[in-house]
Coordinates of C-alpha atoms in Angstrom, one line a residue:
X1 CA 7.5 29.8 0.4
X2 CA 9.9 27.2 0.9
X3 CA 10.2 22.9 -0.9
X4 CA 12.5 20.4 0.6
X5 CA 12.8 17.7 -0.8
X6 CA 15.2 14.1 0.6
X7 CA 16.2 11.7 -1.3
X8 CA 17.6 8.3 0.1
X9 CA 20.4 6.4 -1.3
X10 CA 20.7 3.1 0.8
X11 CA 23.0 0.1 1.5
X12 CA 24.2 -3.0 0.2
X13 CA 25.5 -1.9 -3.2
X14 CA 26.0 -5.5 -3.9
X15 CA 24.4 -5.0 -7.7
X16 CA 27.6 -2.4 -8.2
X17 CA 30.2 -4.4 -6.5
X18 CA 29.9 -7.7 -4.8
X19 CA 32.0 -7.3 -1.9
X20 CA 30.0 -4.4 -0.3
X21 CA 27.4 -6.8 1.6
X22 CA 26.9 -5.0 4.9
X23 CA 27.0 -1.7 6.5
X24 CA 30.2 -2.2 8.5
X25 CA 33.6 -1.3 7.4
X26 CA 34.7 -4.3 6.3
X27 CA 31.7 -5.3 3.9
X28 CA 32.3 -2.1 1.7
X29 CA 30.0 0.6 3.5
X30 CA 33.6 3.3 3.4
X31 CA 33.9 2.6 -0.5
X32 CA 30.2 2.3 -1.1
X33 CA 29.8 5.6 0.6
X34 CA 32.1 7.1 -1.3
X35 CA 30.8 5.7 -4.7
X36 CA 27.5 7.4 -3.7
X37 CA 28.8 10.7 -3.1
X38 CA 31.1 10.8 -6.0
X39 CA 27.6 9.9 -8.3
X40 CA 25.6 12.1 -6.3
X41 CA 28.0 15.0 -7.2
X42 CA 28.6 13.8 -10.9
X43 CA 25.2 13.5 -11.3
X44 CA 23.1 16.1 -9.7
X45 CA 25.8 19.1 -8.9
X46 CA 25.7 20.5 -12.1
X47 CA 22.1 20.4 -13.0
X48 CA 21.5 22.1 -9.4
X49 CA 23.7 24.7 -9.8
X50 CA 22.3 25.2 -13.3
X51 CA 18.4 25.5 -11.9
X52 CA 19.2 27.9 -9.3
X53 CA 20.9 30.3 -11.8
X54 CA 18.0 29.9 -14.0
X55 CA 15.4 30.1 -11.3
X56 CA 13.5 33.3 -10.2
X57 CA 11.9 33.8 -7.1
X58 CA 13.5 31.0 -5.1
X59 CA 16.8 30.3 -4.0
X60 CA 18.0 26.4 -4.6
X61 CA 20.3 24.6 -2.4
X62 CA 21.7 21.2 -3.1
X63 CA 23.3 19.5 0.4
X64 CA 24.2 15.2 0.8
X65 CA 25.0 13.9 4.0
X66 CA 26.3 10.5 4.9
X67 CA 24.3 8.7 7.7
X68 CA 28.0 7.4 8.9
X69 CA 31.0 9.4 7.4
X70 CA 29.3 13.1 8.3
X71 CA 29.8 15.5 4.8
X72 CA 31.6 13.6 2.3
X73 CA 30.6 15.6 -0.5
X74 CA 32.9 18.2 0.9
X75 CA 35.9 16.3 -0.4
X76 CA 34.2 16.4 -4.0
X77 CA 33.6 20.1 -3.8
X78 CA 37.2 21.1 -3.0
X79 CA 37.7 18.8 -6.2
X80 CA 35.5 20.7 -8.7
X81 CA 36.4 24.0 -7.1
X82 CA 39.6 24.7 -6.3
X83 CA 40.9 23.7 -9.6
X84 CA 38.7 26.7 -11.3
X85 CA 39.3 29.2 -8.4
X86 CA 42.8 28.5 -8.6
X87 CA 42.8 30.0 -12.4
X88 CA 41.4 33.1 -10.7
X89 CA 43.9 33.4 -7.7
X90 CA 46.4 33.3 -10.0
X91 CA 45.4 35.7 -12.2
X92 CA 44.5 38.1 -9.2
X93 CA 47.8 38.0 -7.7
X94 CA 49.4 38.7 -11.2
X95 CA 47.7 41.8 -12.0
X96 CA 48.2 43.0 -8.7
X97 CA 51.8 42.4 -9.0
X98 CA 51.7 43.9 -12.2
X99 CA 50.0 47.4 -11.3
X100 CA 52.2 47.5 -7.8
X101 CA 55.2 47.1 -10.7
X102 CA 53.8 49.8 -12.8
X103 CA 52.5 52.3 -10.4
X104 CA 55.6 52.1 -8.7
X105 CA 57.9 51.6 -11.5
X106 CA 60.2 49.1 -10.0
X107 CA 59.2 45.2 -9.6
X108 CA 60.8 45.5 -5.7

């Protein structure tokens, strides 16, 4: 059993900021599409991600494309994640640098 469900988040933003009037570069579509994404992400990532670790039986997935720039939420994802996966790397390299140093008794 499967659910798919779209959502539609659509041009001019002119109640948000004036200047984006039109869905060509220079009437704001590149900022206004980035405005979405970044509140799409703030917005929904967290609650999503939250559901499908609470959920049994079903597997959620949470995905936003932009009808003209492709993935942009890819750019907020390396954001949010790297940051947090970078504490880990970290850590992972210094233990293993640690036991190499102890097993071996020398740091070289």
């Amino acid at each position: 059993k499967s659910m798919h469900s779209l959502f539609f988040f659509g041009f001019p933003l002119t109640n948000v900021n004036p200047t984006w009037t039109g869905l060509t570069a220079d009437k704001g579509r590149n900022e206004a599409s980035d405005y979405i994404m970044e509140w799409v992400f703030n917005t929904y990532n967290d609650l999503l991600v939250n559901e499908d670790q609470n959920s049994k039986g079903f597997k959620m997935s949470f995905d936003a494309n932009s009808m003209q720039n492709g993935s942009p939420l890819l750019k907020q994802y390396i954001a949010y994640n790297i940051p947090r996966d970078a504490v880990w790397i970290t850590a992972s390299i210094l233990f293993m640098l640690t036991y190499i140093s102890f097993t071996t008794k020398s740091v070289f």
